[in-house]
Amino acid sequence: MRIDVLTLFPEMFASPLSESILKRAQQAGVVGIVLANIRDFSKDKHKKVDDRPYGGGPGMVMMPGPVFDCFEHVRSLSAEPGRVILLSPQGQPFDQRKAVELSKEKRLILITGRYEGFDERIRIGLAAEQISIGDYILSGGELAAMVVIDAVVRLLGGALGDEDSSKDDSFSEGLLEYPHYTRPEVFRDMKVPDVLLSGNHGEIEKWRRSQALERTKQTRPDLLKDNPPEDQ
Ligand code: 4HQ
């Protein structure tokens, strides 16, 4: 997969992309991530990329010119058109189903903004879909793009240490995960549940299922309302 990111703050991506799974996926050639600085495409002598909103009101709006020019440059770097995504609180909710869907693409082009948001002609002119990582307001789309990149790349074949472990994740079966334990058997008077030490794999499976279901009922009952998770 190729992921292009259009941003005013490419340096924000350095550390998340250079650790752990994202680092290894890039080293292995499973994904190539290319950052483009929107400000490099400003035609203004002060490198301006935002302006005041028509109709008045607070804040500034991302100008269409630099984003279009940056986009056209980036798109020309590869023949694959890719799926164009604006990170925005106005977007479709990002969830594990969407991560799985995006993980099947050959190319993603993520566009991140600052200020109050994008001139509407960016979304329309670039035929971009909008994705939101949640119902809260960030100071920019960069962290949202990193969330999307992380959730997508860990699903790519060869990116994960253990291929199977993403099948067991919370949400991959539409439920929260069961509780995990490792050594020692007793820690500060808290004991590992006996069933996990029993060696009885049938009983262990049953216990994990019931724990997952109980946690989901308690914390996320919304997940139990007919949302069958898509196949991985
Ligand atoms: N922003 N999910 C405002 C977000 C956001 C979100 C990104 C803040 C765009 C202009 N992005 N900028 N929530 O809050 O994706």
mmCIF file of C-alpha atoms and ligand atoms in Angstrom:
data_model
loop_
_atom_site.group_PDB
_atom_site.id
_atom_site.type_symbol
_atom_site.label_atom_id
_atom_site.label_comp_id
_atom_site.label_asym_id
_atom_site.label_seq_id
_atom_site.Cartn_x
_atom_site.Cartn_y
_atom_site.Cartn_z
ATOM 1 C CA MET A 1 0.000 0.000 0.000
ATOM 2 C CA ARG A 2 1.022 3.592 -0.610
ATOM 3 C CA ILE A 3 -0.213 6.322 1.743
ATOM 4 C CA ASP A 4 0.274 9.988 0.875
ATOM 5 C CA VAL A 5 -0.390 12.595 3.543
ATOM 6 C CA LEU A 6 -0.966 16.267 2.767
ATOM 7 C CA THR A 7 -0.283 18.348 5.865
ATOM 8 C CA LEU A 8 0.981 21.692 7.157
ATOM 9 C CA PHE A 9 2.951 19.833 9.882
ATOM 10 C CA PRO A 10 4.837 16.903 8.348
ATOM 11 C CA GLU A 11 7.194 16.789 11.341
ATOM 12 C CA MET A 12 4.327 15.715 13.604
ATOM 13 C CA PHE A 13 4.395 12.337 11.825
ATOM 14 C CA ALA A 14 8.062 11.565 12.444
ATOM 15 C CA SER A 15 7.878 9.767 15.770
ATOM 16 C CA PRO A 16 4.651 7.720 15.305
ATOM 17 C CA LEU A 17 5.887 6.502 11.908
ATOM 18 C CA SER A 18 9.337 5.567 13.185
ATOM 19 C CA GLU A 19 8.386 3.152 15.972
ATOM 20 C CA SER A 20 7.108 -0.393 16.273
ATOM 21 C CA ILE A 21 4.673 -1.773 13.690
ATOM 22 C CA LEU A 22 4.599 1.321 11.473
ATOM 23 C CA LYS A 23 8.373 1.369 11.331
ATOM 24 C CA ARG A 24 8.637 -2.345 10.533
ATOM 25 C CA ALA A 25 5.856 -2.232 7.932
ATOM 26 C CA GLN A 26 7.731 0.512 6.064
ATOM 27 C CA GLN A 27 11.080 -1.295 6.369
ATOM 28 C CA ALA A 28 9.485 -4.483 5.010
ATOM 29 C CA GLY A 29 7.974 -2.585 2.062
ATOM 30 C CA VAL A 30 4.431 -3.460 3.176
ATOM 31 C CA VAL A 31 3.587 0.251 3.084
ATOM 32 C CA GLY A 32 5.246 3.390 1.773
ATOM 33 C CA ILE A 33 4.214 6.613 3.495
ATOM 34 C CA VAL A 34 4.909 9.896 1.715
ATOM 35 C CA LEU A 35 4.447 13.281 3.395
ATOM 36 C CA ALA A 36 3.777 16.467 1.437
ATOM 37 C CA ASN A 37 3.813 19.950 2.957
ATOM 38 C CA ILE A 38 0.814 21.990 1.765
ATOM 39 C CA ARG A 39 2.704 25.202 2.598
ATOM 40 C CA ASP A 40 5.281 24.386 -0.099
ATOM 41 C CA PHE A 41 2.488 24.999 -2.622
ATOM 42 C CA SER A 42 1.502 28.458 -1.406
ATOM 43 C CA LYS A 43 1.996 31.098 -4.095
ATOM 44 C CA ASP A 44 1.928 33.893 -1.529
ATOM 45 C CA LYS A 45 5.163 35.670 -0.610
ATOM 46 C CA HIS A 46 4.363 35.004 3.070
ATOM 47 C CA LYS A 47 3.505 31.342 2.352
ATOM 48 C CA LYS A 48 -0.071 31.965 3.435
ATOM 49 C CA VAL A 49 -2.422 28.953 3.249
ATOM 50 C CA ASP A 50 -5.500 30.275 5.105
ATOM 51 C CA ASP A 51 -7.859 33.198 4.762
ATOM 52 C CA ARG A 52 -10.952 34.722 6.397
ATOM 53 C CA PRO A 53 -14.330 33.051 5.858
ATOM 54 C CA TYR A 54 -16.748 34.600 3.364
ATOM 55 C CA GLY A 55 -19.866 35.609 5.259
ATOM 56 C CA GLY A 56 -17.852 36.490 8.329
ATOM 57 C CA GLY A 57 -17.426 34.655 11.594
ATOM 58 C CA PRO A 58 -14.514 33.492 13.702
ATOM 59 C CA GLY A 59 -11.406 31.655 12.598
ATOM 60 C CA MET A 60 -9.695 31.033 9.311
ATOM 61 C CA VAL A 61 -10.316 28.637 6.442
ATOM 62 C CA MET A 62 -7.800 26.568 4.424
ATOM 63 C CA MET A 63 -7.486 28.130 0.969
ATOM 64 C CA PRO A 64 -8.237 25.819 -1.957
ATOM 65 C CA GLY A 65 -5.240 26.818 -4.136
ATOM 66 C CA PRO A 66 -2.343 25.364 -2.106
ATOM 67 C CA VAL A 67 -4.281 22.168 -1.276
ATOM 68 C CA PHE A 68 -5.228 21.598 -4.950
ATOM 69 C CA ASP A 69 -1.674 22.237 -6.146
ATOM 70 C CA CYS A 70 -0.215 19.980 -3.455
ATOM 71 C CA PHE A 71 -2.786 17.284 -4.294
ATOM 72 C CA GLU A 72 -2.090 17.415 -8.034
ATOM 73 C CA HIS A 73 1.635 17.128 -7.409
ATOM 74 C CA VAL A 74 1.195 14.197 -5.017
ATOM 75 C CA ARG A 75 -1.254 12.342 -7.251
ATOM 76 C CA SER A 76 1.189 12.548 -10.172
ATOM 77 C CA LEU A 77 3.825 10.687 -8.126
ATOM 78 C CA SER A 78 2.043 7.382 -8.777
ATOM 79 C CA ALA A 79 -0.330 6.026 -11.458
ATOM 80 C CA GLU A 80 -2.709 4.546 -8.856
ATOM 81 C CA PRO A 81 -5.492 7.138 -8.294
ATOM 82 C CA GLY A 82 -6.107 6.058 -4.692
ATOM 83 C CA ARG A 83 -8.900 6.861 -2.294
ATOM 84 C CA VAL A 84 -8.951 10.523 -1.265
ATOM 85 C CA ILE A 85 -9.827 11.173 2.370
ATOM 86 C CA LEU A 86 -10.255 14.431 4.279
ATOM 87 C CA LEU A 87 -9.968 14.129 8.053
ATOM 88 C CA SER A 88 -12.864 16.073 9.512
ATOM 89 C CA PRO A 89 -15.391 15.959 12.360
ATOM 90 C CA GLN A 90 -18.023 16.183 9.571
ATOM 91 C CA GLY A 91 -16.927 12.800 8.195
ATOM 92 C CA GLN A 92 -18.205 9.252 8.464
ATOM 93 C CA PRO A 93 -17.194 7.659 11.754
ATOM 94 C CA PHE A 94 -13.900 5.758 11.619
ATOM 95 C CA ASP A 95 -14.227 2.306 13.120
ATOM 96 C CA GLN A 96 -12.661 -1.149 12.729
ATOM 97 C CA ARG A 97 -14.950 -1.922 9.793
ATOM 98 C CA LYS A 98 -13.701 1.191 7.974
ATOM 99 C CA ALA A 99 -10.091 0.291 8.860
ATOM 100 C CA VAL A 100 -10.552 -3.165 7.298
ATOM 101 C CA GLU A 101 -12.167 -1.594 4.215
ATOM 102 C CA LEU A 102 -9.302 0.884 3.759
ATOM 103 C CA SER A 103 -6.691 -1.837 4.317
ATOM 104 C CA LYS A 104 -7.826 -3.414 1.019
ATOM 105 C CA GLU A 105 -6.914 -0.325 -1.041
ATOM 106 C CA LYS A 106 -3.680 0.061 -3.018
ATOM 107 C CA ARG A 107 -3.360 3.771 -2.233
ATOM 108 C CA LEU A 108 -4.784 6.273 0.259
ATOM 109 C CA ILE A 109 -4.356 10.041 -0.016
ATOM 110 C CA LEU A 110 -5.057 11.635 3.367
ATOM 111 C CA ILE A 111 -5.586 15.389 3.565
ATOM 112 C CA THR A 112 -5.266 17.043 6.962
ATOM 113 C CA GLY A 113 -6.287 20.573 7.812
ATOM 114 C CA ARG A 114 -5.805 23.228 10.465
ATOM 115 C CA TYR A 115 -7.920 26.255 11.459
ATOM 116 C CA GLU A 116 -11.745 26.052 11.219
ATOM 117 C CA GLY A 117 -11.548 23.670 8.281
ATOM 118 C CA PHE A 118 -11.312 23.433 4.498
ATOM 119 C CA ASP A 119 -12.850 25.622 1.826
ATOM 120 C CA GLU A 120 -15.763 23.421 0.698
ATOM 121 C CA ARG A 121 -14.441 23.360 -2.881
ATOM 122 C CA ILE A 122 -11.543 21.186 -1.714
ATOM 123 C CA ARG A 123 -13.925 18.356 -0.765
ATOM 124 C CA ILE A 124 -16.027 18.782 -3.898
ATOM 125 C CA GLY A 125 -13.196 19.375 -6.396
ATOM 126 C CA LEU A 126 -11.046 16.489 -5.153
ATOM 127 C CA ALA A 127 -14.055 14.129 -4.807
ATOM 128 C CA ALA A 128 -12.855 13.421 -1.290
ATOM 129 C CA GLU A 129 -14.679 11.337 1.264
ATOM 130 C CA GLN A 130 -14.566 12.658 4.814
ATOM 131 C CA ILE A 131 -13.668 10.546 7.821
ATOM 132 C CA SER A 132 -13.968 11.503 11.498
ATOM 133 C CA ILE A 133 -12.085 9.670 14.232
ATOM 134 C CA GLY A 134 -14.636 10.751 16.844
ATOM 135 C CA ASP A 135 -17.015 13.375 18.124
ATOM 136 C CA TYR A 136 -14.531 15.873 19.521
ATOM 137 C CA ILE A 137 -12.539 18.729 18.029
ATOM 138 C CA LEU A 138 -8.807 18.361 17.500
ATOM 139 C CA SER A 139 -6.545 21.300 16.764
ATOM 140 C CA GLY A 140 -5.723 19.736 13.391
ATOM 141 C CA GLY A 141 -6.280 16.653 11.285
ATOM 142 C CA GLU A 142 -2.741 15.267 11.727
ATOM 143 C CA LEU A 143 -3.445 13.162 14.811
ATOM 144 C CA ALA A 144 -6.599 11.846 13.128
ATOM 145 C CA ALA A 145 -4.559 10.836 10.059
ATOM 146 C CA MET A 146 -2.062 9.052 12.296
ATOM 147 C CA VAL A 147 -4.894 7.138 13.969
ATOM 148 C CA VAL A 148 -6.181 6.029 10.561
ATOM 149 C CA ILE A 149 -2.678 5.080 9.354
ATOM 150 C CA ASP A 150 -1.963 3.079 12.496
ATOM 151 C CA ALA A 151 -5.264 1.182 12.470
ATOM 152 C CA VAL A 152 -4.991 0.398 8.728
ATOM 153 C CA VAL A 153 -1.305 -0.523 8.482
ATOM 154 C CA ARG A 154 -1.407 -3.021 11.354
ATOM 155 C CA LEU A 155 -3.987 -4.986 9.336
ATOM 156 C CA LEU A 156 -1.781 -5.318 6.250
ATOM 157 C CA GLY A 157 -0.359 -8.756 5.545
ATOM 158 C CA GLY A 158 3.140 -9.021 6.945
ATOM 159 C CA ALA A 159 2.866 -5.863 9.061
ATOM 160 C CA LEU A 160 1.944 -7.600 12.291
ATOM 161 C CA GLY A 161 4.254 -9.838 14.291
ATOM 162 C CA ASP A 162 1.507 -12.385 14.656
ATOM 163 C CA GLU A 163 -0.977 -12.480 11.751
ATOM 164 C CA ASP A 164 -3.599 -14.118 13.970
ATOM 165 C CA SER A 165 -3.551 -11.528 16.684
ATOM 166 C CA SER A 166 -5.640 -8.984 14.737
ATOM 167 C CA LYS A 167 -8.447 -11.566 14.438
ATOM 168 C CA ASP A 168 -8.694 -11.632 18.221
ATOM 169 C CA ASP A 169 -8.856 -7.841 18.611
ATOM 170 C CA SER A 170 -11.723 -6.022 20.233
ATOM 171 C CA PHE A 171 -14.329 -5.245 17.553
ATOM 172 C CA SER A 172 -13.116 -7.854 15.066
ATOM 173 C CA GLU A 173 -15.940 -9.978 16.450
ATOM 174 C CA GLY A 174 -18.026 -6.955 17.391
ATOM 175 C CA LEU A 175 -17.281 -7.360 21.099
ATOM 176 C CA LEU A 176 -14.808 -5.907 23.564
ATOM 177 C CA GLU A 177 -11.890 -8.174 24.363
ATOM 178 C CA TYR A 178 -11.735 -10.647 27.225
ATOM 179 C CA PRO A 179 -9.298 -9.919 30.101
ATOM 180 C CA HIS A 180 -5.666 -10.925 29.627
ATOM 181 C CA TYR A 181 -3.219 -12.243 32.235
ATOM 182 C CA THR A 182 0.464 -13.114 32.203
ATOM 183 C CA ARG A 183 3.009 -14.123 34.866
ATOM 184 C CA PRO A 184 3.161 -14.011 37.830
ATOM 185 C CA GLU A 185 0.233 -16.187 38.938
ATOM 186 C CA VAL A 186 -0.310 -13.979 41.990
ATOM 187 C CA PHE A 187 0.427 -10.248 41.884
ATOM 188 C CA ARG A 188 -0.295 -8.031 44.932
ATOM 189 C CA ASP A 189 -2.810 -10.600 46.216
ATOM 190 C CA MET A 190 -4.628 -10.713 42.864
ATOM 191 C CA LYS A 191 -4.763 -14.205 41.384
ATOM 192 C CA VAL A 192 -5.015 -15.284 37.769
ATOM 193 C CA PRO A 193 -8.467 -16.929 37.277
ATOM 194 C CA ASP A 194 -8.169 -20.709 37.813
ATOM 195 C CA VAL A 195 -9.754 -21.559 34.463
ATOM 196 C CA LEU A 196 -6.782 -19.986 32.618
ATOM 197 C CA LEU A 197 -4.391 -22.317 34.482
ATOM 198 C CA SER A 198 -6.572 -25.399 33.934
ATOM 199 C CA GLY A 199 -5.275 -26.336 30.483
ATOM 200 C CA ASN A 200 -8.910 -26.991 29.474
ATOM 201 C CA HIS A 201 -9.122 -25.102 26.168
ATOM 202 C CA GLY A 202 -12.865 -25.586 25.799
ATOM 203 C CA GLU A 203 -13.511 -24.068 29.231
ATOM 204 C CA ILE A 204 -11.018 -21.251 28.571
ATOM 205 C CA GLU A 205 -12.800 -20.394 25.303
ATOM 206 C CA LYS A 206 -16.206 -20.389 27.071
ATOM 207 C CA TRP A 207 -14.893 -18.185 29.902
ATOM 208 C CA ARG A 208 -13.362 -15.675 27.472
ATOM 209 C CA ARG A 209 -16.597 -15.459 25.447
ATOM 210 C CA SER A 210 -18.692 -14.813 28.540
ATOM 211 C CA GLN A 211 -16.223 -12.225 29.861
ATOM 212 C CA ALA A 212 -16.200 -10.436 26.490
ATOM 213 C CA LEU A 213 -19.991 -10.417 26.382
ATOM 214 C CA GLU A 214 -20.303 -9.186 29.985
ATOM 215 C CA ARG A 215 -17.796 -6.346 29.433
ATOM 216 C CA THR A 216 -19.563 -5.315 26.276
ATOM 217 C CA LYS A 217 -22.975 -5.263 28.027
ATOM 218 C CA GLN A 218 -21.549 -3.165 30.866
ATOM 219 C CA THR A 219 -19.464 -0.643 28.907
ATOM 220 C CA ARG A 220 -20.593 -0.673 25.266
ATOM 221 C CA PRO A 221 -24.151 -2.034 24.977
ATOM 222 C CA ASP A 222 -24.401 -0.133 21.660
ATOM 223 C CA LEU A 223 -22.039 -2.735 20.141
ATOM 224 C CA LEU A 224 -24.573 -5.512 20.757
ATOM 225 C CA LYS A 225 -27.197 -3.874 18.521
ATOM 226 C CA ASP A 226 -26.940 -5.743 15.170
ATOM 227 C CA ASN A 227 -23.649 -4.425 13.772
ATOM 228 C CA PRO A 228 -22.190 -7.627 12.322
ATOM 229 C CA PRO A 229 -18.454 -6.969 11.852
ATOM 230 C CA GLU A 230 -17.172 -7.336 8.290
ATOM 231 C CA ASP A 231 -14.906 -10.292 7.437
ATOM 232 C CA GLN A 232 -11.186 -9.721 7.756
HETATM 233 N N1 4HQ B 1 -10.313 18.020 13.127
HETATM 234 N N2 4HQ B 1 -11.690 13.503 13.175
HETATM 235 C C1 4HQ B 1 -10.412 20.450 12.690
HETATM 236 C C2 4HQ B 1 -10.901 16.990 13.873
HETATM 237 C C3 4HQ B 1 -11.055 15.618 13.334
HETATM 238 C C4 4HQ B 1 -11.807 14.593 13.952
HETATM 239 C C5 4HQ B 1 -9.671 17.837 11.828
HETATM 240 C C6 4HQ B 1 -10.259 19.353 13.701
HETATM 241 C C7 4HQ B 1 -9.871 18.984 10.873
HETATM 242 C C8 4HQ B 1 -9.738 21.363 10.564
HETATM 243 N N3 4HQ B 1 -10.537 15.093 12.225
HETATM 244 N N4 4HQ B 1 -9.630 20.255 11.517
HETATM 245 N N5 4HQ B 1 -12.511 14.651 15.068
HETATM 246 O O1 4HQ B 1 -11.337 17.220 14.965
HETATM 247 O O2 4HQ B 1 -10.933 13.823 12.131
#
